[in-house]
Every structure is written in structure tokens, then in C-alpha cells.
Short mmCIF file of C-alpha atoms in Angstrom, two decimals:
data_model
loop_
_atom_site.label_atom_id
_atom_site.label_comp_id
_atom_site.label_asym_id
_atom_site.label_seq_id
_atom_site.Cartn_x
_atom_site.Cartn_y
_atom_site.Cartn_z
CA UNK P 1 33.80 4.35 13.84
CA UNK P 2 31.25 2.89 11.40
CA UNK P 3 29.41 4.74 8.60
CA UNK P 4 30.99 8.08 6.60
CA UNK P 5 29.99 10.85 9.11
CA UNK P 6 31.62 13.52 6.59
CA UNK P 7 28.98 12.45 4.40
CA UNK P 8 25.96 12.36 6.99
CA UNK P 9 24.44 15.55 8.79
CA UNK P 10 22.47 13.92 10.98
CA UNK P 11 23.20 14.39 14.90
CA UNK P 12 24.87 11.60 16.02
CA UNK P 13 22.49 9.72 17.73
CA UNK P 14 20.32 9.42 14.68
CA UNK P 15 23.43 8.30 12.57
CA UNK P 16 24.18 4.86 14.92
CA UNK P 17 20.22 4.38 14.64
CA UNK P 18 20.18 4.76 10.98
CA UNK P 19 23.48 2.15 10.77
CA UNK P 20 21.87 -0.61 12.53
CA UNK P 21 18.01 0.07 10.90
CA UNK P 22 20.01 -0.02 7.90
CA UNK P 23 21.83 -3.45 8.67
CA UNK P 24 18.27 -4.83 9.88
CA UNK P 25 16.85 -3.79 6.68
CA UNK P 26 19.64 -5.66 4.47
CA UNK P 27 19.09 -8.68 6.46
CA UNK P 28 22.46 -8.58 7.98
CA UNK P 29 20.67 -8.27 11.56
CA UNK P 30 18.19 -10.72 12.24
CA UNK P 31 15.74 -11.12 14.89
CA UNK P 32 17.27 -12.32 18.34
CA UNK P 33 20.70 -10.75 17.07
CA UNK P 34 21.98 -8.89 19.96
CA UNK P 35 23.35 -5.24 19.23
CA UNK P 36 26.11 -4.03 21.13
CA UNK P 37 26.29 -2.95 24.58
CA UNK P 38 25.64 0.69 25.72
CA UNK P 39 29.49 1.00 26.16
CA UNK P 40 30.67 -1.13 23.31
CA UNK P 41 28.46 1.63 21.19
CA UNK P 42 29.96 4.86 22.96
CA UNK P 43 33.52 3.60 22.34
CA UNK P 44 32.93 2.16 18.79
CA UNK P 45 30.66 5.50 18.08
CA UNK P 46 32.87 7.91 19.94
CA UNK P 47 30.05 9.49 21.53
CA UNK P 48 28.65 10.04 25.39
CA UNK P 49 26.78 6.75 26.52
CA UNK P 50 23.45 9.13 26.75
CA UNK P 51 24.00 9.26 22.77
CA UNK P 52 24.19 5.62 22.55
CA UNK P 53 21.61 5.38 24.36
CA UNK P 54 19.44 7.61 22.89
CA UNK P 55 19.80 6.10 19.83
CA UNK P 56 18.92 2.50 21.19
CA UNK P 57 15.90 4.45 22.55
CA UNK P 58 14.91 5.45 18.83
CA UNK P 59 14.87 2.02 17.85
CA UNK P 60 12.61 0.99 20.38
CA UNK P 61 10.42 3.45 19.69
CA UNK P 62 10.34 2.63 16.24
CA UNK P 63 9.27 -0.98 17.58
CA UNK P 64 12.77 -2.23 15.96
CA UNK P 65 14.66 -3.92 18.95
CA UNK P 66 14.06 -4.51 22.94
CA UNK P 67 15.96 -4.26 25.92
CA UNK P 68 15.57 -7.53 27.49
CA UNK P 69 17.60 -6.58 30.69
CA UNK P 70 20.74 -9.03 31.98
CA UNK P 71 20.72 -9.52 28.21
CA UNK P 72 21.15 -6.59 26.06
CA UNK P 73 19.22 -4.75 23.26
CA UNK P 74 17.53 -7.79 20.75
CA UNK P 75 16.62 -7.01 17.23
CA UNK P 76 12.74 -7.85 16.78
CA UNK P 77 10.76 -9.34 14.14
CA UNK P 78 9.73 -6.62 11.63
CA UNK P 79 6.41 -5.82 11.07
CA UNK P 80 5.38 -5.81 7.40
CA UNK P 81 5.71 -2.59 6.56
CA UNK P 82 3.06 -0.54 4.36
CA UNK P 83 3.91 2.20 2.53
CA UNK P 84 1.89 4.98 0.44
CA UNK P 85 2.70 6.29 -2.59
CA UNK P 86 3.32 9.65 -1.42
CA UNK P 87 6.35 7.79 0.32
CA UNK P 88 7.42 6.09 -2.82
CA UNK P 89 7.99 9.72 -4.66
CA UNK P 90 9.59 10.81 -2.08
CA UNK P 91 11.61 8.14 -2.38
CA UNK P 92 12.34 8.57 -6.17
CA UNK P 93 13.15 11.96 -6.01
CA UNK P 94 16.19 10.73 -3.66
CA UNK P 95 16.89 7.26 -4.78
CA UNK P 96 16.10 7.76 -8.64
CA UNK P 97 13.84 4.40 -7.72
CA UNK P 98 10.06 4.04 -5.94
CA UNK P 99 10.85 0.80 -4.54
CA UNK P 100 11.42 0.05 -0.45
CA UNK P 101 14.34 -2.28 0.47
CA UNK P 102 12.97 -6.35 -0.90
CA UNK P 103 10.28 -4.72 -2.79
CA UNK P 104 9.68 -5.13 -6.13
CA UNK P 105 6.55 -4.36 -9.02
CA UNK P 106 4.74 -5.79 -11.32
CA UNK P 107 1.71 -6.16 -13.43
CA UNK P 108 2.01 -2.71 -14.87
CA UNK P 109 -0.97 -2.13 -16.72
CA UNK P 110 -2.19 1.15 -18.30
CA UNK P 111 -4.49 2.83 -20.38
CA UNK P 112 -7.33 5.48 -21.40
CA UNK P 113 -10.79 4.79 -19.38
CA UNK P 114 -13.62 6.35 -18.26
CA UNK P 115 -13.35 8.04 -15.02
CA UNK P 116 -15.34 6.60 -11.98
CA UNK P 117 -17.30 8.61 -9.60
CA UNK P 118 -14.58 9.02 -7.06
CA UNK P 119 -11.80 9.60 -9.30
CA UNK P 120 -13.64 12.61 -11.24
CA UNK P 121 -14.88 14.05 -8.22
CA UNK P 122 -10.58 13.76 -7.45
CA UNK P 123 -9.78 15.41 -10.39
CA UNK P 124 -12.44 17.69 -10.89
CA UNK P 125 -14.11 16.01 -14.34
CA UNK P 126 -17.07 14.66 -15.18
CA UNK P 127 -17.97 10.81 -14.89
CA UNK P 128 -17.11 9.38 -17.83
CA UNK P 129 -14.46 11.54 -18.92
CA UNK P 130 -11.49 10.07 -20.00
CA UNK P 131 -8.57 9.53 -17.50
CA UNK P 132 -5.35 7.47 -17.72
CA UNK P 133 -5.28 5.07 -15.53
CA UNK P 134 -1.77 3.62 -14.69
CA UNK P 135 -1.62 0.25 -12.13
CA UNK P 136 0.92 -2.29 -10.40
CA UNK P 137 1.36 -4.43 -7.64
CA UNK P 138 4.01 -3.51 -5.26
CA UNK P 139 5.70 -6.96 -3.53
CA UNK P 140 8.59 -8.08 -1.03
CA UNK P 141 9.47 -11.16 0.54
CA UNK P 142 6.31 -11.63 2.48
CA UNK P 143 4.11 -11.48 -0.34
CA UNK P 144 1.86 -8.32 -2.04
CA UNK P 145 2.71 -5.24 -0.31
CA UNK P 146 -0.26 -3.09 -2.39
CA UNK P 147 -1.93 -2.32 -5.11
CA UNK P 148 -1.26 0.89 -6.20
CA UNK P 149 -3.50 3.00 -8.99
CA UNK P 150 -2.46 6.69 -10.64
CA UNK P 151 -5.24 8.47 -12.31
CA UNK P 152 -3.69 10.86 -14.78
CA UNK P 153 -5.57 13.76 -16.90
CA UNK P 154 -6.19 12.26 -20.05
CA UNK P 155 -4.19 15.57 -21.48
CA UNK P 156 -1.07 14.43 -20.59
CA UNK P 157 -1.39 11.50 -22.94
CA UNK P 158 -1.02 14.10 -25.79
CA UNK P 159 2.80 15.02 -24.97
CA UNK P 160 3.74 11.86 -22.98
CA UNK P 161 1.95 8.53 -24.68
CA UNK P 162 4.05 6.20 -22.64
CA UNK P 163 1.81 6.76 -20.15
CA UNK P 164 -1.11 5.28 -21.29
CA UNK P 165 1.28 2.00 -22.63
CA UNK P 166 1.77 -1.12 -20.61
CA UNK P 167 4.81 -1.29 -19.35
CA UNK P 168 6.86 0.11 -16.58
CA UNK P 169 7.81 3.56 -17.16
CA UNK P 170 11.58 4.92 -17.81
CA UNK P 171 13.60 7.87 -15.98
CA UNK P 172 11.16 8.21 -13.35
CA UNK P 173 8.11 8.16 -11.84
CA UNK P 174 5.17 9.56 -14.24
CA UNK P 175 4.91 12.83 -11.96
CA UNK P 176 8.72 13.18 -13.04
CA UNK P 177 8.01 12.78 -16.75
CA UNK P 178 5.32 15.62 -16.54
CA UNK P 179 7.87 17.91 -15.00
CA UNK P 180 9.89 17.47 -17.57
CA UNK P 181 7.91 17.70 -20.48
CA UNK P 182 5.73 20.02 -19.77
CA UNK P 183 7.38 22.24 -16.62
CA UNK P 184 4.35 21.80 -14.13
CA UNK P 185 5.93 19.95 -11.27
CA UNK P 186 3.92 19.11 -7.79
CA UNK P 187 4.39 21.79 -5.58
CA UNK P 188 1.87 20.33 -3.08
CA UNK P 189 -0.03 17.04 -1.84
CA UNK P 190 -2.88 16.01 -0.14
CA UNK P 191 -2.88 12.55 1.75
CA UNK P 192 -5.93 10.77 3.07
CA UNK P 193 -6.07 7.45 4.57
CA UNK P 194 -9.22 5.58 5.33
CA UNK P 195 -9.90 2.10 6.33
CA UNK P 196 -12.57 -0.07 5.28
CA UNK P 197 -13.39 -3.66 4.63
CA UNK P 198 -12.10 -5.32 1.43
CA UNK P 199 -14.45 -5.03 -1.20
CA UNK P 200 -14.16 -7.73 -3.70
CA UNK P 201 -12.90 -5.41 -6.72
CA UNK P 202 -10.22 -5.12 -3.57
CA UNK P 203 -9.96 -8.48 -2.85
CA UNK P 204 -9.39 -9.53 -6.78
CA UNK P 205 -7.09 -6.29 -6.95
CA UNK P 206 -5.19 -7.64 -4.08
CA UNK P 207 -5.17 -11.47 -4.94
CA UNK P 208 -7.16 -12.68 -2.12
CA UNK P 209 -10.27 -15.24 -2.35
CA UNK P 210 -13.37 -14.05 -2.84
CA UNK P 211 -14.61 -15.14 0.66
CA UNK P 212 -11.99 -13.66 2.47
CA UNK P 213 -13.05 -11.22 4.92
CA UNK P 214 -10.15 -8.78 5.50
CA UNK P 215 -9.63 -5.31 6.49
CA UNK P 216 -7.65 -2.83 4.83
CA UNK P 217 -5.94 0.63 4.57
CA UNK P 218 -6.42 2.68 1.58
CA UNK P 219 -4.36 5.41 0.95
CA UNK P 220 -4.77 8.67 -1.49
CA UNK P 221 -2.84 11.13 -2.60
CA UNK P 222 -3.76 14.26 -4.56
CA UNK P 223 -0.80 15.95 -6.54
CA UNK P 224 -1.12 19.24 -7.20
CA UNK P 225 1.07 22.24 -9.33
CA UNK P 226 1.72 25.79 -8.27
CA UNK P 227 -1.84 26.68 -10.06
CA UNK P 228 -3.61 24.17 -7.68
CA UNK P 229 -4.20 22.31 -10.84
CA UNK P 230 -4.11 18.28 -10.04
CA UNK P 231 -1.32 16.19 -11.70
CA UNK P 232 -2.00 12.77 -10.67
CA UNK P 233 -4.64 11.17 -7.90
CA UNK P 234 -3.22 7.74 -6.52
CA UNK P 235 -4.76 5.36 -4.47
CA UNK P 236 -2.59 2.69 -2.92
CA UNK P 237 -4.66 -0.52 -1.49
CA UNK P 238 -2.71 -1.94 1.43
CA UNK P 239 -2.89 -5.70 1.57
CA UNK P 240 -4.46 -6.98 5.02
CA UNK P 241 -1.97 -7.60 7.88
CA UNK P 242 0.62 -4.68 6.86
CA UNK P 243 1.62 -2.30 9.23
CA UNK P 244 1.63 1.45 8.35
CA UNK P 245 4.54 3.35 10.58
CA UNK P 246 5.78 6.84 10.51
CA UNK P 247 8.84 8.88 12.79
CA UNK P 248 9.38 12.30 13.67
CA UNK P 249 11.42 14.37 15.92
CA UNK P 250 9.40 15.99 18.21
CA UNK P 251 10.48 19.77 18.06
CA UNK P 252 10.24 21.54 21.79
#
């Protein structure tokens, strides 16, 4: 049987679904592979063949593979994927690292500014006010996956200076480094996505001409302590043509 299930809680449907998303995601699956039969499955999975099934159904849900039929179940081109930067801590707190599977950052770039009209009204400050302001570009294989912006209370810069420097920080995320210098962790968050046109402070951010006309997904996140006092307010700006996908069990 593939995989460690000692080491995996997940019913076993979701467990053969995870393997093969998992083998997609390394590259070791490519698209027009073939995945194994419904019975090749059961018997290498000992499970029913409604398990195997049902987790072949996941994947095609998830838009990962088709049943073409006289064929088999084909592995199909990924979409490029978009994610927000409520998924990247998420992702850190398990992983100890922010980054999806290919991706990589760059162009970390910090320091104290003046806060902008949105981001005040975010964090409750005047205009003006000074606000760290912490950037990168998040990239895989296909090219810039976002450009993602924290907007810090300048406060913070008094216990943790790194966080105004430019470079990439160390032992975590800079929500992490708050928790563990001062003890006010996020306890709650606040996600908003909105789609607009590509302004061209977008389109510079995002490394596109300045004629290009392009559509985009912005996504914001407002971290928040046990007080309801705000930690950090990111906004992530997804480059044009990424896809933005999420899956749940559906609870009856």
C-alpha cells in the first residue's frame, strides 16, 4: 500500500487523493499520465472500489484529472494556482515555510512609510502615520505568482527592527516574530477578495507593461489578537491569468 497510513488520519479516500495530488504536484505525474484503474487502486489501496472511486471523484472535482472513458482517469494540465497570504501562514505554521510547491520569493523590500488612505483606514490610524511596510514577489515556474504587501504598526519596529530591514526575515513569518516577542499572537482573520482592473502602480508592482490591460484578484487579510487589536494588514496582488481554488468537505 503506498503512503504511511499510521502517520495519516485522514479517511481513506482522501489519503489515495492526497498521494497522487501530491505526485502531480512534484512533477512526477504529468499531464496525459494515466492513473491506475478503479481496481488496480482498490487492490494496491486495500480499500472497497467505491473508495477508489471516490477518491478519483475528488480529483475531478478539484479539476485535477478526467475520466476519458475506454481510457482511464488522465492527469490534466494544472491551472496556475493563486494563493493568498492567509494561505501562506497557514502554511508556515505547518511547514515552518510560506512557500507553495515551485514557488519561490524575492525582492524583499521593507521599511517605515507613511500610511495610505486604505491602509490606515485597515489599521485604524491616521493618513500619514507611520506604518512598516514589508513587500516581495512570490514566483514558480510559470512566472510571478503575486505581489504580496504586509502593513505592520509602526510599534512593533521598537522590539523587532528586522522588520523594517531589507531582507527576508528569519524563524518565521513576521506574525510569528510578534508572537514571540511580544505574546500577542492572531487569534482571528478577516479575508476579503475583490477584483478589479490592473492599475498601473499594479501593473509596475506586478512587472507587466504599462499598456497592458489585465484583470486581477486582490486579496486582504486583516490579522487580529485576542483584544481585536490588528497585527498585520496584507494585501496580496494576484498576477493576471492565475486561478484562485479552494476544497471542502461538505458536512451533511
Amino acid at each position: 500500500m503506498p503512503g504511511s497510513p499510521r502517520a495519516d488520519n485522514r479517511p481513506p479516500y482522501a489519503r489515495i487523493a492526497g498521494h497522487y495530488r501530491a505526485l502531480m504536484d512534484s512533477g512526477e505525474l504529468s499531464p496525459g499520465d494515466l492513473l491506475p484503474s478503479i481496481r488496480a487502486l482498490a487492490g494496491q489501496w486495500e480499500v472497497s472500489t467505491a473508495t477508489a472511486d471516490r477518491a478519483m471523484k475528488l480529483l475531478r472535482d478539484e479539476g485535477l484529472v478526467q475520466g476519458i472513458p475506454g481510457v482511464g482517469t488522465e492527469v490534466m494540465a494544472r491551472p496556475m494556482s493563486l494563493t493568498s497570504g492567509s494561505e501562506r501562514h497557514d502554511r508556515s505554521s505547518r511547514t515552518q515555510s510560506s512557500w507553495g510547491v515551485g514557488e519561490k520569493s524575492s525582492g524583499h523590500a521593507a521599511g517605515i512609510e507613511a500610511a495610505p488612505q486604505d491602509v490606515a483606514q485597515a489599521l485604524g490610524i491616521d493618513p500619514g502615520d507611520d506604518v512598516i511596510r514589508r513587500s516581495r514577489v512570490y514566483r514558480d515556474t510559470h512566472g510571478i505568482v503575486a505581489h504580496s504587501t504586509s502593513w505592520i504598526p509602526a510599534e512593533f519596529a521598537h522590539v523587532l527592527p528586522e522588520l523594517a530591514r531589507d531582507e527576508r526575515l528569519k524563524g518565521g513569518l513576521s506574525l510569528d516574530l510578534i508572537a514571540r516577542a511580544t505574546g500577542r499572537q492572531a487569534t482571528q482573520r478577516v479575508d476579503e477578495e475583490t477584483a478589479r482592473i490592473a492599475t498601473a502602480q499594479d501593473l509596475e508592482l506586478l512587472e507587466l507593461g504599462a499598456n497592458t490591460v489585465a484583470a486581477i484578484l486582490v486579496l486582504t487579510a486583516r490579522f487580529l489578537d485576542a483584544d481585536g487589536q490588528l497585527l498585520e494588514y496584507g494585501v496580496d496582488l494576484g498576477a493576471p491569468g492565475r486561478t484562485r481554488r479552494t476544497a471542502s468537505e461538505v458536512r451533511r
